[in-house]
Coordinates of C-alpha atoms and ligand atoms in Angstrom, one line a residue:
M1 CA 116.3 43.7 80.9
T2 CA 116.5 42.0 77.6
D3 CA 114.4 38.9 78.2
H4 CA 111.4 40.0 76.2
A5 CA 111.3 38.1 72.9
A6 CA 111.0 40.4 69.9
S7 CA 108.0 38.4 68.6
A8 CA 105.8 40.3 71.0
S9 CA 106.4 43.6 69.2
K10 CA 104.7 42.3 66.0
L11 CA 101.3 42.4 67.7
E12 CA 98.7 44.9 66.7
P13 CA 98.4 47.1 69.7
G14 CA 95.0 48.2 71.0
V15 CA 94.7 51.9 70.4
S16 CA 94.0 53.6 73.7
Q17 CA 93.6 57.2 75.0
L18 CA 93.4 58.8 78.4
R19 CA 89.9 60.3 79.0
C20 CA 88.5 62.2 81.9
I21 CA 85.8 60.4 83.8
A22 CA 83.9 63.7 84.5
C23 CA 84.2 65.9 81.4
A24 CA 85.4 63.3 78.9
A25 CA 88.3 65.6 77.8
V26 CA 91.1 63.5 76.2
G27 CA 94.3 63.7 78.2
E28 CA 97.8 63.7 76.9
S29 CA 99.3 60.2 77.1
G30 CA 102.9 60.2 78.5
A31 CA 102.1 63.3 80.5
K32 CA 103.2 63.5 84.1
S33 CA 99.9 64.5 85.5
V34 CA 97.4 61.7 86.1
R35 CA 94.5 64.1 86.4
C36 CA 92.4 65.9 83.8
A37 CA 94.0 69.2 82.7
Q38 CA 90.5 70.7 82.1
C39 CA 88.7 69.8 85.3
G40 CA 91.1 68.0 87.6
D41 CA 89.1 64.8 87.9
L42 CA 90.5 61.3 87.4
L43 CA 91.5 59.9 84.0
E44 CA 90.8 56.5 82.7
V45 CA 92.1 54.5 79.7
A46 CA 89.6 54.3 76.9
Y47 CA 89.7 52.2 73.8
P48 CA 87.8 54.1 71.1
G49 CA 88.4 51.4 68.5
W50 CA 86.2 49.0 70.4
K51 CA 83.2 51.0 69.6
T52 CA 83.0 49.6 66.1
A53 CA 83.0 46.1 64.8
A54 CA 85.6 47.1 62.2
G55 CA 87.8 48.6 64.9
M56 CA 87.6 45.4 66.9
R57 CA 88.5 43.3 64.0
A58 CA 91.4 45.5 63.1
G59 CA 92.7 45.1 66.7
G60 CA 92.3 41.3 66.4
L61 CA 89.7 41.6 69.1
H62 CA 87.2 38.8 68.3
A63 CA 86.4 36.9 71.5
A64 CA 87.1 33.3 70.4
G65 CA 90.5 34.3 68.9
L66 CA 91.5 36.2 72.0
K67 CA 90.6 33.3 74.3
Q68 CA 92.7 30.9 72.2
L69 CA 95.7 33.3 71.9
W70 CA 95.8 33.9 75.6
L71 CA 95.6 30.3 76.4
Q72 CA 98.4 29.4 73.9
R73 CA 100.7 32.0 75.6
R74 CA 100.6 30.0 78.8
T75 CA 103.1 27.6 77.2
S76 CA 105.4 30.4 76.0
R77 CA 108.8 31.2 77.5
N78 CA 108.5 34.8 76.5
A79 CA 108.7 37.1 79.5
L80 CA 105.6 39.1 78.4
D81 CA 103.6 35.9 78.0
E82 CA 104.8 34.5 81.4
S83 CA 103.3 37.6 83.0
G84 CA 99.6 37.1 84.0
V85 CA 99.1 40.8 83.1
W86 CA 100.8 41.2 79.7
R87 CA 99.5 37.9 78.5
F88 CA 96.3 39.8 78.0
R89 CA 98.0 42.8 76.3
E90 CA 95.4 43.1 73.5
I91 CA 93.1 44.7 76.1
L92 CA 95.7 46.8 77.8
P93 CA 97.3 50.1 76.6
A94 CA 100.2 49.3 74.4
L95 CA 103.8 50.4 75.2
N96 CA 105.7 52.0 72.3
D97 CA 108.2 49.2 72.6
W98 CA 107.3 46.0 74.5
N99 CA 110.8 45.8 75.8
L100 CA 110.0 48.6 78.1
A101 CA 107.7 46.3 80.1
I102 CA 108.9 45.7 83.7
T103 CA 107.7 42.3 84.8
L104 CA 108.2 40.1 87.8
R105 CA 105.9 37.5 86.2
E106 CA 103.0 39.0 88.2
G107 CA 99.5 37.6 88.1
N108 CA 99.0 33.9 87.4
T109 CA 97.4 33.7 90.8
P110 CA 95.4 30.6 91.9
V111 CA 91.7 30.2 92.3
Y112 CA 90.9 28.1 95.3
E113 CA 87.6 26.5 96.5
L114 CA 86.8 27.4 100.1
P115 CA 84.5 24.6 101.3
S116 CA 84.5 25.3 105.0
C117 CA 84.3 29.1 104.5
G118 CA 81.4 28.3 102.2
R119 CA 79.6 26.4 105.0
V120 CA 80.3 29.2 107.4
A121 CA 78.9 31.8 105.0
G122 CA 76.0 29.6 103.8
V123 CA 76.8 29.3 100.1
E124 CA 77.4 26.1 98.2
R125 CA 80.0 27.4 95.7
L126 CA 82.6 29.7 97.2
F127 CA 86.0 30.4 95.6
A128 CA 88.9 32.8 96.3
K129 CA 91.2 34.3 93.8
H130 CA 94.3 34.9 95.8
Q131 CA 96.0 38.0 94.6
G132 CA 98.3 37.8 97.6
M133 CA 100.2 35.1 95.6
N134 CA 101.8 37.8 93.5
P135 CA 105.6 38.5 93.5
T136 CA 105.5 41.0 96.3
G137 CA 102.5 39.4 98.1
S138 CA 99.7 41.6 97.0
F139 CA 97.4 42.5 94.1
K140 CA 99.3 45.7 93.6
D141 CA 101.9 44.0 91.4
T142 CA 99.4 43.5 88.5
G143 CA 98.8 47.3 88.4
M144 CA 102.4 48.2 89.1
T145 CA 103.8 46.3 86.1
A146 CA 101.7 48.4 83.9
A147 CA 102.1 51.8 85.5
A148 CA 105.8 51.4 86.2
S149 CA 106.4 50.4 82.6
F150 CA 104.7 53.6 81.5
A151 CA 106.9 55.6 83.9
R152 CA 109.9 54.0 82.3
Q153 CA 108.5 54.8 78.8
G154 CA 108.0 58.4 79.9
G155 CA 111.7 58.6 80.9
F156 CA 111.0 59.3 84.6
R157 CA 113.9 58.8 87.0
W158 CA 111.7 59.0 90.1
V159 CA 108.4 57.3 90.9
A160 CA 106.4 57.9 94.1
C161 CA 103.4 56.8 96.1
A162 CA 101.6 57.3 99.3
S163 CA 100.7 54.0 100.8
T164 CA 99.2 51.9 103.5
G165 CA 102.1 49.5 102.7
N166 CA 101.4 47.2 99.8
T167 CA 101.6 49.8 97.0
S168 CA 104.9 51.0 98.4
A169 CA 106.3 47.4 98.5
S170 CA 105.2 46.8 95.0
M171 CA 106.3 50.1 93.5
A172 CA 109.7 49.8 95.1
A173 CA 110.2 46.4 93.6
Y174 CA 109.2 47.4 90.1
A175 CA 111.2 50.6 90.2
A176 CA 114.3 48.7 91.3
R177 CA 113.9 46.2 88.5
A178 CA 114.1 49.0 86.0
G179 CA 116.8 51.1 87.7
M180 CA 114.3 53.9 88.7
R181 CA 114.4 55.5 92.1
S182 CA 111.3 55.4 94.3
L183 CA 109.9 57.6 97.0
V184 CA 107.5 56.2 99.5
L185 CA 105.3 58.2 101.9
I186 CA 103.7 56.1 104.6
P187 CA 101.8 57.0 107.8
Q188 CA 104.1 56.6 110.7
G189 CA 103.4 53.6 112.9
Q190 CA 100.4 52.6 110.8
I191 CA 101.8 50.1 108.4
T192 CA 102.9 46.6 109.1
W193 CA 106.6 45.7 109.4
G194 CA 106.4 43.2 106.6
K195 CA 105.4 45.8 104.1
L196 CA 107.8 48.5 105.4
S197 CA 110.7 46.0 105.3
Q198 CA 109.9 45.2 101.6
A199 CA 110.1 48.9 100.6
L200 CA 113.5 49.2 102.4
D201 CA 114.8 46.0 100.9
Y202 CA 114.0 47.2 97.3
G203 CA 115.8 50.4 98.0
A204 CA 113.0 53.0 98.3
V205 CA 113.6 56.3 99.9
T206 CA 111.0 55.8 102.7
C207 CA 109.5 58.6 104.6
Q208 CA 107.2 57.9 107.6
L209 CA 105.0 61.0 107.9
K210 CA 103.3 62.0 111.2
T211 CA 99.9 61.7 109.7
D212 CA 97.4 59.1 108.3
F213 CA 97.2 57.8 104.7
D214 CA 95.0 60.6 103.5
G215 CA 97.6 63.1 104.9
C216 CA 100.4 61.3 103.1
M217 CA 98.4 61.6 99.9
R218 CA 97.9 65.3 100.3
V219 CA 101.7 65.9 100.9
L220 CA 102.6 63.7 97.9
D221 CA 100.3 65.7 95.6
E222 CA 102.3 68.8 96.4
V223 CA 105.6 67.0 96.1
V224 CA 104.6 65.7 92.6
E225 CA 103.7 69.3 91.6
R226 CA 107.1 70.6 92.6
M227 CA 109.4 67.8 91.6
P228 CA 109.9 65.6 88.5
V229 CA 108.4 62.5 90.0
Y230 CA 105.7 60.3 88.5
L231 CA 102.8 59.3 90.7
L232 CA 102.1 55.6 91.0
N233 CA 99.1 55.6 93.3
S234 CA 95.9 54.0 92.0
V235 CA 94.8 57.4 90.7
N236 CA 97.2 56.5 87.9
P237 CA 95.0 55.1 85.2
Y238 CA 97.6 52.6 84.0
R239 CA 97.6 50.9 87.4
L240 CA 93.9 50.1 87.0
E241 CA 94.5 48.7 83.5
G242 CA 97.0 46.2 84.9
Q243 CA 94.6 45.3 87.8
K244 CA 91.9 44.5 85.4
T245 CA 93.6 41.3 84.5
A246 CA 92.7 39.7 87.8
A247 CA 89.2 39.6 86.6
V248 CA 90.2 38.4 83.1
E249 CA 92.4 35.6 84.5
L250 CA 89.5 34.6 86.8
L251 CA 87.0 34.3 84.0
E252 CA 89.5 32.4 81.9
R253 CA 90.0 30.0 84.8
L254 CA 86.2 29.6 85.1
D255 CA 86.0 28.8 81.3
W256 CA 84.4 32.2 80.8
Q257 CA 81.3 31.2 82.8
P258 CA 80.8 34.3 85.0
P259 CA 80.2 33.7 88.7
D260 CA 77.1 35.3 90.2
H261 CA 79.1 37.4 92.6
I262 CA 82.6 38.9 93.0
I263 CA 83.4 40.4 96.3
V264 CA 86.4 42.8 96.9
P265 CA 87.7 44.8 99.8
G266 CA 87.4 48.6 99.4
G267 CA 90.1 51.1 100.5
N268 CA 91.1 53.8 98.0
L269 CA 88.7 52.0 95.6
G270 CA 91.1 51.5 92.8
N271 CA 90.8 47.7 92.7
S272 CA 87.0 47.5 92.7
S273 CA 87.0 50.1 89.9
A274 CA 89.6 48.1 87.9
I275 CA 87.8 44.8 88.3
G276 CA 84.5 46.4 87.5
K277 CA 86.0 48.0 84.4
A278 CA 87.3 44.6 83.3
L279 CA 83.9 43.0 83.7
L280 CA 82.2 45.7 81.6
E281 CA 84.9 45.5 78.9
M282 CA 84.8 41.7 78.8
K283 CA 81.0 42.0 78.2
E284 CA 81.5 44.6 75.5
L285 CA 84.1 42.4 73.8
G286 CA 81.8 39.4 73.9
L287 CA 84.2 37.4 76.2
I288 CA 81.4 36.9 78.7
S289 CA 77.7 36.9 78.2
S290 CA 76.5 38.2 81.6
L291 CA 77.9 40.4 84.3
P292 CA 78.7 39.1 87.8
K293 CA 77.5 41.5 90.6
L294 CA 80.6 43.2 92.0
S295 CA 80.2 44.1 95.7
V296 CA 82.6 46.1 97.8
I297 CA 83.2 45.6 101.5
Q298 CA 84.8 48.1 103.9
A299 CA 85.8 48.1 107.5
E300 CA 83.2 49.9 109.7
G301 CA 85.8 52.3 110.8
A302 CA 86.8 53.2 107.2
N303 CA 83.5 53.2 105.5
A304 CA 83.5 56.2 103.2
L305 CA 81.9 54.4 100.3
V306 CA 79.2 52.8 102.4
R307 CA 78.2 56.2 103.8
T308 CA 78.5 57.8 100.3
M309 CA 76.1 55.3 98.9
R310 CA 73.7 55.2 101.8
E311 CA 73.6 58.9 102.5
T312 CA 74.0 60.5 99.1
G313 CA 73.1 57.7 96.7
G314 CA 76.7 57.9 95.4
K315 CA 76.5 61.5 94.4
K316 CA 78.9 63.1 96.8
L317 CA 81.8 61.7 98.7
I318 CA 81.5 61.5 102.5
S319 CA 85.0 61.3 103.9
V320 CA 85.6 59.8 107.3
H321 CA 88.4 59.7 109.8
A322 CA 89.6 56.1 109.3
E323 CA 90.3 53.7 112.1
T324 CA 90.7 50.0 111.6
M325 CA 93.2 47.2 112.5
A326 CA 93.0 46.2 108.8
T327 CA 95.7 48.9 108.1
A328 CA 95.7 48.2 104.4
I329 CA 92.3 49.8 104.0
K330 CA 92.6 52.4 106.7
I331 CA 91.6 55.2 104.2
G332 CA 89.1 57.9 104.9
S333 CA 88.9 59.7 101.6
P334 CA 89.0 57.2 98.7
A335 CA 90.4 58.7 95.5
S336 CA 88.6 56.4 93.1
W337 CA 85.1 56.7 94.7
K338 CA 83.4 57.9 91.5
K339 CA 84.8 55.0 89.5
A340 CA 83.7 52.6 92.2
V341 CA 80.1 54.0 92.3
R342 CA 79.9 53.6 88.5
V343 CA 80.8 49.9 88.5
L344 CA 78.6 49.2 91.5
E345 CA 75.7 50.6 89.6
A346 CA 76.6 49.0 86.3
T347 CA 76.9 45.5 87.8
G348 CA 74.2 45.8 90.4
G349 CA 76.6 45.1 93.3
A350 CA 76.2 45.9 97.0
V351 CA 78.3 47.8 99.4
E352 CA 78.6 46.7 103.0
Q353 CA 80.7 47.3 106.1
V354 CA 82.0 44.8 108.7
S355 CA 83.2 45.2 112.3
E356 CA 86.7 44.6 113.6
V357 CA 85.7 41.4 115.3
E358 CA 84.0 40.1 112.1
I359 CA 87.2 40.8 110.2
A360 CA 89.3 38.9 112.7
L361 CA 87.0 35.9 112.7
A362 CA 86.7 35.8 108.9
K363 CA 90.5 35.9 108.7
A364 CA 90.9 32.9 111.0
E365 CA 88.2 31.0 109.0
I366 CA 90.1 31.6 105.7
G367 CA 93.3 30.5 107.4
A368 CA 91.6 27.3 108.7
D369 CA 90.8 26.5 105.0
G370 CA 94.6 26.4 104.5
I371 CA 94.7 29.6 102.5
G372 CA 95.5 32.6 104.7
C373 CA 95.4 36.3 103.9
E374 CA 95.9 39.6 105.4
P375 CA 93.1 41.3 107.5
A376 CA 92.0 43.6 104.7
S377 CA 91.3 40.7 102.4
A378 CA 89.2 39.0 105.1
V379 CA 86.5 41.7 104.9
T380 CA 85.3 39.9 101.8
L381 CA 84.2 36.7 103.7
A382 CA 82.9 38.8 106.6
G383 CA 80.9 40.9 104.1
L384 CA 79.7 37.8 102.3
K385 CA 78.1 36.4 105.5
K386 CA 76.2 39.6 105.8
L387 CA 75.1 39.7 102.2
V388 CA 73.8 36.1 102.6
R389 CA 71.9 37.0 105.7
Q390 CA 70.3 39.9 103.9
G391 CA 69.3 37.7 101.0
F392 CA 71.4 39.6 98.5
V393 CA 73.5 36.5 97.9
K394 CA 71.5 33.3 97.5
K395 CA 72.7 29.9 98.8
N396 CA 72.9 28.3 95.4
E397 CA 74.8 31.2 93.7
S398 CA 78.5 31.1 93.0
V399 CA 80.7 33.6 94.7
V400 CA 84.4 34.6 94.2
L401 CA 86.2 36.5 96.9
I402 CA 89.2 38.5 95.8
L403 CA 91.9 38.0 98.5
T404 CA 94.2 41.0 98.0
G405 CA 97.2 40.3 100.3
N406 CA 99.3 37.5 101.7
L407 CA 99.0 36.2 105.2
L408 CA 102.7 37.0 105.8
K409 CA 102.2 40.7 105.2
D410 CA 100.9 41.1 108.8
P411 CA 102.0 38.2 111.0
D412 CA 101.6 40.5 114.1
F413 CA 97.8 40.5 113.6
T414 CA 97.7 36.7 113.4
L415 CA 99.9 36.2 116.4
K416 CA 97.9 38.6 118.6
F417 CA 94.7 36.9 117.4
H418 CA 95.9 33.5 118.5
R419 CA 97.4 34.7 121.7
G420 CA 94.1 36.4 122.5
D421 CA 95.5 39.9 122.8
L422 CA 94.2 41.5 119.6
F423 CA 91.3 43.3 121.3
A424 CA 92.9 43.6 124.8
G425 CA 91.9 46.9 126.3
T426 CA 89.5 47.8 123.6
E427 CA 85.7 48.2 123.6
H428 CA 85.5 44.9 121.7
E429 CA 87.3 42.8 124.3
E430 CA 84.3 41.0 125.7
E431 CA 82.7 40.3 122.3
A432 CA 86.0 39.1 120.9
A433 CA 86.6 36.7 123.8
S434 CA 83.3 34.9 123.2
V435 CA 83.3 35.0 119.4
L436 CA 86.9 34.3 118.6
S437 CA 88.1 31.9 121.3
P438 CA 87.0 28.7 119.4
R439 CA 89.4 29.7 116.6
Q440 CA 92.4 30.7 118.7
R441 CA 95.4 28.3 118.7
A442 CA 98.1 30.0 120.8
P443 CA 101.6 28.5 120.5
M444 CA 102.6 26.6 123.7
V445 CA 105.8 26.6 125.6
L446 CA 106.7 23.1 126.9
D447 CA 109.6 21.4 128.5
A448 CA 111.8 19.7 125.9
N449 CA 110.5 16.1 126.4
A450 CA 108.3 13.8 124.4
N451 CA 105.9 13.2 127.3
A452 CA 104.8 16.8 127.3
V453 CA 104.3 16.9 123.6
V454 CA 102.3 13.6 123.6
K455 CA 100.0 14.9 126.3
V456 CA 99.3 18.0 124.1
L457 CA 98.7 15.7 121.1
E458 CA 96.2 13.5 123.1
Y459 CA 94.4 16.5 124.4
A460 CA 94.1 18.1 120.9
E461 CA 92.7 14.8 119.5
Q462 CA 90.1 14.5 122.3
T463 CA 88.9 18.1 121.9
D464 CA 89.1 18.2 118.0
P465 CA 86.1 20.2 117.0
R466 CA 86.0 18.4 113.6
K467 CA 85.3 15.0 115.2
Ligands
F0G1 N1 93.6 45.0 100.3 C1 94.9 45.2 100.5 C2 95.7 44.1 101.0 C3 95.4 46.5 100.2 O1 96.7 46.7 100.4 C4 94.5 47.5 99.7 C5 95.0 48.8 99.4 C6 93.2 47.2 99.5 C7 92.7 45.9 99.8 C8 92.2 48.1 99.0 O2 92.4 48.3 97.6 O3 92.7 50.8 97.7 O4 92.3 49.6 95.6 O5 90.5 49.8 97.3 N2 96.2 49.3 99.7 C9 96.7 50.5 99.2 C10 98.2 50.6 99.6 C11 95.9 51.7 99.5 O6 98.7 51.7 99.7 O7 98.8 49.6 99.6 P1 91.9 49.7 97.0

């Protein structure tokens, strides 16, 4: 890949180091292990130079200058500048050579207003940043461009992940772009066809294990110990650095005026940690003057963080056996829970859980605003409704939902929803029938004549709920 203009390499890179979140030991950058060699906890990327004004000036990190530089790059044809991640490279770990960056022009995702969802939730200003509009259809691409590039820099031939589907799709794509091989471990029968087909299309060696996501993670940890493969799950600190840029891009789009609330779905808790880290760093760098509250929403059946906060005050992880139709977040033992607790506390955000029927309804409501997303993303709107009812989010406050995955990732869920079979035979059947039916639009089979279609059209007009 030779499409990175040389001009990028002239930039003063931000000096970064890997640091343990528990014992603060400094890790070896470029090492294979993504955990602390001293205590085994997770590492994060730290920027010691930011601690002093002189250090910040040396790195070219004055807020006004950065804002202008990042904006200017939007007109550039340089591949790094075209990436919605690397455009912000001053606040990312620097590669030894910028030509090592693997980019599919990730990021650059839209912020939409959601007027009818706002009415449903009871807030006046509701927006969605749609990370499902990334190259492989999920937010994972923003992290993967960073971590896969570091894998390439480290000379790894193989990269690997355990996944509920989106990470594997993304990793397989980025590995393929750089000629690396990829190994995917997924729970058999628990990821959507759309995601599985992406991994296959991009050439991953794909293993469906007879276990759940947490089981895949355990097996992969052992494989990584034994074989020369580089781990690209979100325990990889470079993933979170890339994912930070969703928040930076959002704030730039809002002219650096922070919203009152940002709401994200929680699975393995990498994304909430990344967005929280970005908010704290933007505040530290003077890019924003106040912190939005970052709230995390989980499915009731995969509510490890909710229980951890409620039952231990965030001190000790409570793992659960995960069950939810929002398969992307069907995770019982979230790896980045400590990082997520830290950002929840630092921003004053809430943690909440939502039921399966609430998720299905919220997904249809987002769809009806012409946006669409996958079920895991819809927990954000379902959670917002609860936070408004509890008074945590006020009617006149501005709220941004982070939608993490594209509607087309899980068409099966949408089809079952509209046909009315999503909850057939489950304990939620009765509740679903009454709550969801006004939103259901099942496709109709008709004789091939205009009369039949006209009749349907007339009926739809007479019964239009918006009239
Ligand atoms: N939304 C979607 C669409 C996801 O795919 C995921 C995670 C999440 C939300 C939760 O993000 O884990 O950072 O808290 N998917 C991972 C995967 C686990 O393997 O694709 P998180």
